[in-house]
Tab-separated table of C-alpha atoms in Angstrom:
chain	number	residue	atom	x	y	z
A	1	UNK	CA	-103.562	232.340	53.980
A	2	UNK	CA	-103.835	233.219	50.149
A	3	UNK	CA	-103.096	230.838	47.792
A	4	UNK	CA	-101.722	233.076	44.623
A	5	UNK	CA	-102.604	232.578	41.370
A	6	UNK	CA	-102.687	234.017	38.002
A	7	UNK	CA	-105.963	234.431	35.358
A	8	UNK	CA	-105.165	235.399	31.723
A	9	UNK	CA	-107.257	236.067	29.228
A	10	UNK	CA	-106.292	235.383	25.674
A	11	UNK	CA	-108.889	237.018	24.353
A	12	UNK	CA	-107.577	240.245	25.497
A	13	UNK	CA	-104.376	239.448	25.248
A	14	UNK	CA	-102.200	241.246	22.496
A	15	UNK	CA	-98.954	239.857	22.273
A	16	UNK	CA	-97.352	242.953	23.409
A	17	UNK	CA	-94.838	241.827	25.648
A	18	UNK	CA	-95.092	244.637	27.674
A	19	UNK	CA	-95.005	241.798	30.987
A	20	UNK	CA	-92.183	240.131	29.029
A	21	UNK	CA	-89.869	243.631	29.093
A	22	UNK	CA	-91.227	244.032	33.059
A	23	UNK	CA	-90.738	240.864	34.160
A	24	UNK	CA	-86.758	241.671	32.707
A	25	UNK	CA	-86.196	244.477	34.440
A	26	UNK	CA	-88.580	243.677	37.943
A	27	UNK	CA	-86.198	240.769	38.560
A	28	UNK	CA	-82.724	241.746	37.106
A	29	UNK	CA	-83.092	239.197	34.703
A	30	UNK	CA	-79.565	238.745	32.129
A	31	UNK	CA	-79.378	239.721	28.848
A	32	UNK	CA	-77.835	237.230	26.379
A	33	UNK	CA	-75.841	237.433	23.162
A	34	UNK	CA	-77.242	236.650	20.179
A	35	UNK	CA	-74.970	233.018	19.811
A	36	UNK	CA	-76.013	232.118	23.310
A	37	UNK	CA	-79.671	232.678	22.293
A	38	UNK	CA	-79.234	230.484	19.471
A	39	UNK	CA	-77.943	227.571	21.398
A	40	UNK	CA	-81.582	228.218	23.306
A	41	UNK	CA	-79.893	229.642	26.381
A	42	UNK	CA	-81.357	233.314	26.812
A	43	UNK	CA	-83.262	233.783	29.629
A	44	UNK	CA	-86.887	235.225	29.695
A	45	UNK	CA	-88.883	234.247	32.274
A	46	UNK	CA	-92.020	234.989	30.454
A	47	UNK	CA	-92.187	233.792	27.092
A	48	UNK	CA	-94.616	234.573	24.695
A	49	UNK	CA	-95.690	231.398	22.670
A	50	UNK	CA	-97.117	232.302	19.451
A	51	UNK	CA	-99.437	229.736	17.618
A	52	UNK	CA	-100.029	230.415	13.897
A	53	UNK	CA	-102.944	229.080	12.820
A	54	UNK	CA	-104.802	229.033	9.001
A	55	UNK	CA	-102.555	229.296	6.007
A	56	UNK	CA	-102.582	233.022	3.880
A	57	UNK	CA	-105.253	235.174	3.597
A	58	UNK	CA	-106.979	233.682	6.422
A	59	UNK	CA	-103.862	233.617	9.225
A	60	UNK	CA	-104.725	234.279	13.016
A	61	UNK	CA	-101.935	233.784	15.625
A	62	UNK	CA	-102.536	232.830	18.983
A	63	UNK	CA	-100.667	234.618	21.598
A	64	UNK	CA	-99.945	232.568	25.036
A	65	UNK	CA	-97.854	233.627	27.864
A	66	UNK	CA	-95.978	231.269	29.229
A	67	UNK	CA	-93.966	231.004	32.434
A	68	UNK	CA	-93.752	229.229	35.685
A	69	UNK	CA	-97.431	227.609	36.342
A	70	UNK	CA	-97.038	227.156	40.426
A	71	UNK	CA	-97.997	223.916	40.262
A	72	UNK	CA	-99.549	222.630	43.972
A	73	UNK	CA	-97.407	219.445	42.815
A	74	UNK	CA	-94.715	220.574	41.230
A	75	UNK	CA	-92.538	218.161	39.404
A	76	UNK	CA	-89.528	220.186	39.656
A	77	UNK	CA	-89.517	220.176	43.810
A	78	UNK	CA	-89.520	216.262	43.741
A	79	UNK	CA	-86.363	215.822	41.982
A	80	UNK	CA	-84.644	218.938	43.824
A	81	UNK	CA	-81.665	217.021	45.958
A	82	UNK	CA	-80.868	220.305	47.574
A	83	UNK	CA	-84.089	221.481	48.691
A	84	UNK	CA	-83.517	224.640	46.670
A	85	UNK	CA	-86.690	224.412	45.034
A	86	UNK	CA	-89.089	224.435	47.354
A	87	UNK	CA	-92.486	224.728	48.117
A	88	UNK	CA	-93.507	227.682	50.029
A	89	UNK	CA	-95.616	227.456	52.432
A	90	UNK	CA	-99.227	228.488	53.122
A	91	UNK	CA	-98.839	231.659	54.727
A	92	UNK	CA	-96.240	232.428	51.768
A	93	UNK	CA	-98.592	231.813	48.995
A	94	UNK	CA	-98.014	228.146	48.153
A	95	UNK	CA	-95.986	229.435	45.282
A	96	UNK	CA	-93.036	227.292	43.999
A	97	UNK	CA	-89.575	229.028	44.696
A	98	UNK	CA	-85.798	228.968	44.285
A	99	UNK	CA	-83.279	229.618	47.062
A	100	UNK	CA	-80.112	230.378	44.651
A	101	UNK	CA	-77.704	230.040	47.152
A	102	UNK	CA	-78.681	226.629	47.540
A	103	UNK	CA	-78.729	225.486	43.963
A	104	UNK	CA	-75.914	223.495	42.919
A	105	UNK	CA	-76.995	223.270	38.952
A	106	UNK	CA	-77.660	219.892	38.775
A	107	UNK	CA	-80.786	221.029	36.026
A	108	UNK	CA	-82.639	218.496	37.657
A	109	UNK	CA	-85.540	220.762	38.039
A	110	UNK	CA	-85.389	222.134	34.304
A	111	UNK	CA	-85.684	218.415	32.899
A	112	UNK	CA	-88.519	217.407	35.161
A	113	UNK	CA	-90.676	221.044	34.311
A	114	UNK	CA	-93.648	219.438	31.988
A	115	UNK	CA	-93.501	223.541	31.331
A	116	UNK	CA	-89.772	224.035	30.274
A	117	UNK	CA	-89.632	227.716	32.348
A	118	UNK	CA	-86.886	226.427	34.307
A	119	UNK	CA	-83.694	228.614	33.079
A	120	UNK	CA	-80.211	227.590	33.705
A	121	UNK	CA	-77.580	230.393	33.811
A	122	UNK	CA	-74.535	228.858	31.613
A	123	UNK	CA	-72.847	232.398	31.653
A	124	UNK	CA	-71.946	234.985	34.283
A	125	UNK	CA	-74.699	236.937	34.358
A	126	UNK	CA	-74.577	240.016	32.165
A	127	UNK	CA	-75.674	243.679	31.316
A	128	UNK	CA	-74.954	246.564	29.219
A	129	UNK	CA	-73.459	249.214	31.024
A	130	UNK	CA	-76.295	251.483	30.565
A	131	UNK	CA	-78.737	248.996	31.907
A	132	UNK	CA	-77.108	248.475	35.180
A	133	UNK	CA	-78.391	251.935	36.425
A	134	UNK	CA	-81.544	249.610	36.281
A	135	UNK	CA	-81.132	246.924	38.936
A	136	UNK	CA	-83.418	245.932	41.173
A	137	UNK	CA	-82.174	246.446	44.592
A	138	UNK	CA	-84.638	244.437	45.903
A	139	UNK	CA	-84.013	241.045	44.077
A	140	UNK	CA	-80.921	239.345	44.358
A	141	UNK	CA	-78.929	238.461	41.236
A	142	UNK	CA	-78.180	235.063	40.261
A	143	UNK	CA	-74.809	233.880	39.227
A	144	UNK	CA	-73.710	231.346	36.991
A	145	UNK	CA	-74.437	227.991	37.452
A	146	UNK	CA	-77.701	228.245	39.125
A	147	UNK	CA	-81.394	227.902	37.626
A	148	UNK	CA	-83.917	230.411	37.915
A	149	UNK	CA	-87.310	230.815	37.686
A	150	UNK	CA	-90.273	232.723	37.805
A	151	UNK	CA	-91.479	233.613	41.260
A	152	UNK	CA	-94.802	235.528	41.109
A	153	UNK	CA	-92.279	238.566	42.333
A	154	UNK	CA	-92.048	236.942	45.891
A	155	UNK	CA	-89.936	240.343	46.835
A	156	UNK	CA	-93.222	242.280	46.437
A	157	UNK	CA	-94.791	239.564	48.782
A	158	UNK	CA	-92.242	239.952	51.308
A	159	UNK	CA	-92.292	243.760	50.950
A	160	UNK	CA	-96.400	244.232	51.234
A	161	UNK	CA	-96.514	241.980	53.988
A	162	UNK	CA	-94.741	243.467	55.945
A	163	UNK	CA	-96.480	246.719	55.307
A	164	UNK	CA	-99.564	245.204	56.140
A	165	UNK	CA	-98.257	243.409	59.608
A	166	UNK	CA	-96.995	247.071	59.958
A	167	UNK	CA	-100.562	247.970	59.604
A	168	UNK	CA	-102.060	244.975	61.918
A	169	UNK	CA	-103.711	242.743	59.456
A	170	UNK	CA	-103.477	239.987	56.815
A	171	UNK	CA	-102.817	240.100	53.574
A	172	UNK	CA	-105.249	240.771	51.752
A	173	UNK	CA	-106.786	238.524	48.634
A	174	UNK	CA	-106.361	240.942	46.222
A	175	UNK	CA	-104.879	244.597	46.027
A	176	UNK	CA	-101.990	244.097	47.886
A	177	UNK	CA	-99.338	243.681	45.714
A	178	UNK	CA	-98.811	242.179	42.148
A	179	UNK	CA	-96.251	240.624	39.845
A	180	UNK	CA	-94.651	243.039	37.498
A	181	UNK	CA	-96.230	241.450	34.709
A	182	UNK	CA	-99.602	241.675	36.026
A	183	UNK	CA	-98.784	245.580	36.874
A	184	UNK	CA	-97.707	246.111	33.406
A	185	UNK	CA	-100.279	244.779	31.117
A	186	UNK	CA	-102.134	247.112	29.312
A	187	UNK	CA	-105.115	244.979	28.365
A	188	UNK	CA	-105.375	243.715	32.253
A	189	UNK	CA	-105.420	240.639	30.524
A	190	UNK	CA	-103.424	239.217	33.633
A	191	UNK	CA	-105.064	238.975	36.712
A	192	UNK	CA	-103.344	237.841	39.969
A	193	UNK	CA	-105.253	237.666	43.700
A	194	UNK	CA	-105.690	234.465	46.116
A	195	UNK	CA	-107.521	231.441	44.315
A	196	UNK	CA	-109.039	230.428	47.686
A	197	UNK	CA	-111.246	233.857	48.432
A	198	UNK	CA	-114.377	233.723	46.540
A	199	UNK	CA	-114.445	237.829	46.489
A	200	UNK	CA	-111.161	238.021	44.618
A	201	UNK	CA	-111.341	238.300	40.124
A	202	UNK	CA	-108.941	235.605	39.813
A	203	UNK	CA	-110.946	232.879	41.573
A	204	UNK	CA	-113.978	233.877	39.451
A	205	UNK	CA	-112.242	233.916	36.478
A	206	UNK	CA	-110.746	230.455	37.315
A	207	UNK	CA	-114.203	229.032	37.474
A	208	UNK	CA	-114.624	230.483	34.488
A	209	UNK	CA	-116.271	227.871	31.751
A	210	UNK	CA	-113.482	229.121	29.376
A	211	UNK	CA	-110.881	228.429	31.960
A	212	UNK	CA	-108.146	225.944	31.012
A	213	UNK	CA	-104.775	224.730	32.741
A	214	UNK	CA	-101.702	224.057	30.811
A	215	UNK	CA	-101.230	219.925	30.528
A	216	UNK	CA	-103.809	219.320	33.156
A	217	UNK	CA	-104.018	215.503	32.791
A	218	UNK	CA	-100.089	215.208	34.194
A	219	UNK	CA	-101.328	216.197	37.477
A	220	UNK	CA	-99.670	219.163	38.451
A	221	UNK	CA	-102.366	220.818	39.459
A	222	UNK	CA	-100.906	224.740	38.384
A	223	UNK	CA	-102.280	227.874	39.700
A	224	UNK	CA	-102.085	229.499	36.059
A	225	UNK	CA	-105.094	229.715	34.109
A	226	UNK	CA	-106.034	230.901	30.870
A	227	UNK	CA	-109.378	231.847	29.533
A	228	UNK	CA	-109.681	230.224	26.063
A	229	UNK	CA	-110.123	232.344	23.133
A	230	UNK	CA	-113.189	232.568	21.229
A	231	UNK	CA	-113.431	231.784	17.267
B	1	UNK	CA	-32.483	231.692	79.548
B	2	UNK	CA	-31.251	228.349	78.274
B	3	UNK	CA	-31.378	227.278	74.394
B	4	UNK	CA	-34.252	224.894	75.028
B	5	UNK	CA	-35.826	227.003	76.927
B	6	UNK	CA	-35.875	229.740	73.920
B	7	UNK	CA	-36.921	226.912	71.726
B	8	UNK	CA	-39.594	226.355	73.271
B	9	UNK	CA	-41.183	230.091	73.815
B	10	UNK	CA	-40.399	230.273	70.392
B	11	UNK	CA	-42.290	227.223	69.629
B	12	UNK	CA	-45.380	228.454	71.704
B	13	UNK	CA	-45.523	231.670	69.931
B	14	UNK	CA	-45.490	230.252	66.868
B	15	UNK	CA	-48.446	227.597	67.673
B	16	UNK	CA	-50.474	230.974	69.317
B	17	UNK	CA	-49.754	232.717	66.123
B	18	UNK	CA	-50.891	229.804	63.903
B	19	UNK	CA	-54.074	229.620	66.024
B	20	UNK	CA	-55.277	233.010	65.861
B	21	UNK	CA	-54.898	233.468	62.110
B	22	UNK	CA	-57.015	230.223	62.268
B	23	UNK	CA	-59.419	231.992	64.419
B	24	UNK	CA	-59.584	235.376	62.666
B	25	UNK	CA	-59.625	233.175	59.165
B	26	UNK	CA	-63.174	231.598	60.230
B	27	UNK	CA	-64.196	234.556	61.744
B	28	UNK	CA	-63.349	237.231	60.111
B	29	UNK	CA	-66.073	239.283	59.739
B	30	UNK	CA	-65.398	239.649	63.533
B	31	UNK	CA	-62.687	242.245	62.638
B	32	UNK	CA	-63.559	245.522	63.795
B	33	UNK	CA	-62.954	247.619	60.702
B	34	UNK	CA	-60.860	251.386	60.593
B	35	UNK	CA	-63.643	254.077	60.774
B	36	UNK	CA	-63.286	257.392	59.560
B	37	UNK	CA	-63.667	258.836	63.238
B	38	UNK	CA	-63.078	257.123	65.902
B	39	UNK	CA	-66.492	256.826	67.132
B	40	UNK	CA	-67.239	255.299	70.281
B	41	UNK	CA	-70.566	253.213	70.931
B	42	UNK	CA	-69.353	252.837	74.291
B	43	UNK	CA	-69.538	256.480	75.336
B	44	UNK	CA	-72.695	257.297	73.290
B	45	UNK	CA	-75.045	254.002	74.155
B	46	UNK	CA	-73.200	253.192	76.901
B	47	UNK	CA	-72.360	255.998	79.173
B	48	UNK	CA	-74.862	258.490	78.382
B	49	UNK	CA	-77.277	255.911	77.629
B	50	UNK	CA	-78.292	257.240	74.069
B	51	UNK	CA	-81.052	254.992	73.000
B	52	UNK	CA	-79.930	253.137	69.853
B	53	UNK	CA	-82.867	254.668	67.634
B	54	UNK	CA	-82.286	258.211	68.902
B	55	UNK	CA	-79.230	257.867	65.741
B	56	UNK	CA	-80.558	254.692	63.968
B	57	UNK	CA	-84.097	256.275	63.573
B	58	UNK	CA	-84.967	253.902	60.210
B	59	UNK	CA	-85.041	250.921	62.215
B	60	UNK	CA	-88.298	250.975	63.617
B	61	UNK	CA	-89.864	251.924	59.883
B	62	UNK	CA	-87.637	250.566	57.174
B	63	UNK	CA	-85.856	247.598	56.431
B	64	UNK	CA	-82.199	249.191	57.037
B	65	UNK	CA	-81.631	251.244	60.392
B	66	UNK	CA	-80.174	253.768	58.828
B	67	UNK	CA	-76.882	255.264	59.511
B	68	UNK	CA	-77.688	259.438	61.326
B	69	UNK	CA	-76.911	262.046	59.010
B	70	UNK	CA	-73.681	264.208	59.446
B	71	UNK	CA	-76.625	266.699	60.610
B	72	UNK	CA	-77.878	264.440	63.207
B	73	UNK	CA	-74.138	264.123	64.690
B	74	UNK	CA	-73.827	268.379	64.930
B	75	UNK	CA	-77.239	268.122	66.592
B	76	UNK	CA	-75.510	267.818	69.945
B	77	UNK	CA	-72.151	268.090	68.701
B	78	UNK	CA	-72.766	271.994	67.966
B	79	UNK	CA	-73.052	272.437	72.014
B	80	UNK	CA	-70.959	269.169	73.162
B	81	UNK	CA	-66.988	268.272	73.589
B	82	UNK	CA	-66.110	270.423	70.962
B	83	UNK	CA	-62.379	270.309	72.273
B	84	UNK	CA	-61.967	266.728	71.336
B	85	UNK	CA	-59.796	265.932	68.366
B	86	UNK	CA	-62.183	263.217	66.877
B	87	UNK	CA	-65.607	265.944	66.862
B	88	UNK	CA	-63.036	268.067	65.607
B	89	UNK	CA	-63.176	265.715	62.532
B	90	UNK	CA	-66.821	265.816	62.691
B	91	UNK	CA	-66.775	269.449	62.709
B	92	UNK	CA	-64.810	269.194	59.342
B	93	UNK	CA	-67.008	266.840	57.359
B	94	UNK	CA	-69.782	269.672	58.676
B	95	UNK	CA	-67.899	272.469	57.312
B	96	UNK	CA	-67.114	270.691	54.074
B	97	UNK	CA	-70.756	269.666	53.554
B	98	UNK	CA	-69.718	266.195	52.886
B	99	UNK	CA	-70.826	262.851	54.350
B	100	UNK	CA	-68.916	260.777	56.596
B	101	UNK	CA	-67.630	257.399	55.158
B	102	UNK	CA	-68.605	255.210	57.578
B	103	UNK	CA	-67.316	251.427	57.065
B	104	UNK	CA	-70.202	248.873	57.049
B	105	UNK	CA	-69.601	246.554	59.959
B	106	UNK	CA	-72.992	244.355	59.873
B	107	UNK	CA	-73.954	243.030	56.209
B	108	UNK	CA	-76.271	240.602	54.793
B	109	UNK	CA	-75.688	238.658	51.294
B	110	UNK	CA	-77.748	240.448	48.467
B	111	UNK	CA	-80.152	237.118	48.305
B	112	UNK	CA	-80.912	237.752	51.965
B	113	UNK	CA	-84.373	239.706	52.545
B	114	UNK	CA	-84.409	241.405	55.867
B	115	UNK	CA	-86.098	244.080	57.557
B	116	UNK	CA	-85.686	245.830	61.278
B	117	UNK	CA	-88.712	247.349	61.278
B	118	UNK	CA	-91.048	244.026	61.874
B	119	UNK	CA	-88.215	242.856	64.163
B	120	UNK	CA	-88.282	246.507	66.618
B	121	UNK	CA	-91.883	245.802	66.247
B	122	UNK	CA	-92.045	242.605	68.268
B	123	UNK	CA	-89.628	244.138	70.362
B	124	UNK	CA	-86.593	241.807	69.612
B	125	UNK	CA	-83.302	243.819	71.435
B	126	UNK	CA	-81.107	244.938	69.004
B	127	UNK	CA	-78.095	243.725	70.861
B	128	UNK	CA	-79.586	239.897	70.119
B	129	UNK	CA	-78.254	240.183	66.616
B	130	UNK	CA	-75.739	243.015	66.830
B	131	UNK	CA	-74.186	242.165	70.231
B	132	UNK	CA	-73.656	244.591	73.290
B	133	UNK	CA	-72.943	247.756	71.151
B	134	UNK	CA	-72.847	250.210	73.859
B	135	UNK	CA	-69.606	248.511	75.246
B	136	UNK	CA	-67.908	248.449	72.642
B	137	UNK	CA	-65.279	251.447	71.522
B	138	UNK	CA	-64.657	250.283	67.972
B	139	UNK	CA	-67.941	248.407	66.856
B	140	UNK	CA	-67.477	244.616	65.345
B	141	UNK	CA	-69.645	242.143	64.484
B	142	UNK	CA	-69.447	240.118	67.541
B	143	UNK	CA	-72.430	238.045	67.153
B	144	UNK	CA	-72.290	236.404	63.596
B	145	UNK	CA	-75.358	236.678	62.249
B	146	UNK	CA	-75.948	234.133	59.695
B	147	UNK	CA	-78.766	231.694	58.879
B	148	UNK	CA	-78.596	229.341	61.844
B	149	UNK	CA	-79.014	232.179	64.487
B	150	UNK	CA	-81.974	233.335	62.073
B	151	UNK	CA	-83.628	230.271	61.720
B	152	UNK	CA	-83.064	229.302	65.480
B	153	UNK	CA	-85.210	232.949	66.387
B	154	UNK	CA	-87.604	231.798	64.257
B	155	UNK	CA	-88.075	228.867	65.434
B	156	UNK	CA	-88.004	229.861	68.943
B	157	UNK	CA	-90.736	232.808	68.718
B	158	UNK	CA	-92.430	230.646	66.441
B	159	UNK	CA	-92.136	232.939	63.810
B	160	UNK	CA	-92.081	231.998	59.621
B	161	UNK	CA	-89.300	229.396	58.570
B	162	UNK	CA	-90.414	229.193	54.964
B	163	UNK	CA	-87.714	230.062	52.692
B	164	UNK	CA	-89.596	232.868	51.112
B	165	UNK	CA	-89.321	234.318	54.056
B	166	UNK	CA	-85.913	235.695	53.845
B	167	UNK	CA	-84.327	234.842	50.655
B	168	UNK	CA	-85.280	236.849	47.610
């Protein structure tokens, strides 16, 4: 029974965006115009924050990804009045998900996120016709009124598992399938395998002394960590 | 036949009417659509007793079962009935090198994640979800397959209920 989660090192983390542009295309995610964006409703469900630190010459920025953290008590599932944000279960990776057929916009969910990944679709979702020879065909597409979410690319889950039953064994830890973003990286700064196997990178990594948790004192316990950077 | 009495046929016809557009309303997916050819499950499955993945030969390794190629159909069809006025048809599309558009009868919302092959696996029938095929001439969706009859399988066989089992 894995327990996914996600290791990222900042140190070797570029600010590339490369997962950002995957993580777009892997799950169909909308494009917005630019005087939606500036009422803060695109949708990106990885962000990169940028932290600028120093003042000229001496200016570093700090790159952090940021999207859904999996919390093993996530906020957003207690105020859910639909059940559409659920929990998933153990043998389905204890990841937080979104049933969008379920989801009656209420936003519920996006106000209680301590993270703010939570993404409300305010406009029918939309592409340029070029793009559309893109879609996924294995990830549904939202439609408006609904929130969505990063979802550690459950489709991939749902696709390797049943190659492995197909093969007659568990998934495995690691190696069996990863998020887009994690696929995409080209620094491997991301690194995605089940927290609760000692043989996988993640869980060493997440033992890590540089390891950190976004707003750990709220109690959300979330299965994304980041390796600090050094000076 | 007296004026009451054509009242009142009239008056029953009219309720019968009412009641089956009520009935095909809520279940309308039951409809058996127009095919190209007139294909008949019940002479293929039924009386010859073509096993369903002889045609449908994705099921048992992909998530759709696939519908048999134009090629599969002149397979026997080069040898068999070739007198009949519907092969005939077949024997057309073969000539013209183009695919037959078959009408999808049994479809699943896009945020629906399912796959035969895991299901042929455990050896689930395929008439539990798709009904008995091989009597039918025209196929329709007689069972409704929709997330109550998934989740009550599932529960049944014991088998995942987590959301992320299905929906993607």
């Amino acid at each position: 029974m894995p327990r996914w989660g996600m290791a990222i090192d900042l140190d070797r983390c570029t600010g590339c965006q490369a997962c950002v542009v995957a993580c777009k295309q892997e799950n169909n995610v909308p494009f917005s115009t630019p005087a939606e964006a500036e009422y803060g409703r695109g949708i990106s469900w990885i962000k990169l924050m940028t932290v600028t630190e120093g003042e000229y010459p001496e200016v570093k920025v700090r790159y952090i990804p940021m999207f859904c953290q999996h919390c093993d008590h996530p906020p957003s599932v207690k105020v859910c009045p639909t059940g559409a944000m659920f929990k998933a279960s153990p043998e389905m990776g204890s990841t937080v998900g979104h049933v969008y057929a379920r989801c009656i916009g209420c936003r519920y969910c996006a106000n209680a996120c301590p993270y703010q990944i939570v993404y409300f679709n305010w406009n029918e979702p939309s592409w340029p016709e070029e793009l559309k020879l893109s879609f996924n065909p294995d990830k549904s597409i939202r439609y408006k009124g609904v929130v969505e979410k990063c979802e550690f690319c459950d489709h991939r889950q749902q696709m390797a598992k049943d190659r492995a039953a197909a093969e007659g064994r568990d998934l495995r830890g690691e190696g069996d399938y990863v998020p887009a973003c994690v696929q995409s990286c080209p620094t491997q700064a991301m690194v995605f395998g089940d927290l609760d196997d000692p043989s996988t990178r993640v869980y060493k990594l997440a033992k890590s002394p540089r390891a950190y948790r976004m707003q750990e004192d709220l109690g959300t316990e979330p299965k994304v960590y980041y390796l600090k950077q050094g000076e | 036949m007296t004026r009451t009495a054509k009242i009142f046929a009239g008056l029953v016809l009219f309720v019968v009417l009412v009641l089956t557009g009520i009935m095909f309303a809520a279940y309308g997916r039951a409809n058996a659509p127009e095919q190209p050819i007139k294909f008949s499950h019940k002479v293929h499955a039924g009386d010859f007793g073509i096993a369903c993945e002889y045609c449908h030969s994705y099921a048992r390794r992909s998530t759709v079962a696939g519908v048999p190629s134009v090629a599969r159909c002149m397979g026997c069809h080069k040898v068999t009935a070739l007198d009949k006025p519907e092969v005939k048809k077949l024997a057309d599309y073969w000539n013209r090198k183009e695919p037959i558009p078959w009408v999808k009868v049994f479809d699943q919302p896009d945020f629906v994640y399912f796959s035969h092959q895991p299901h042929i696996a455990k050896g689930i029938a395929c008439q539990s979800c798709h009904g008995a095929v091989e009597q039918m001439e025209k196929v329709r969706e007689a069972v409704v397959v929709n997330m109550a009859r998934c989740v009550n399988c599932h529960m049944e066989k014991k088998a995942s209920i987590d959301c992320w089992t299905c929906h993607k």
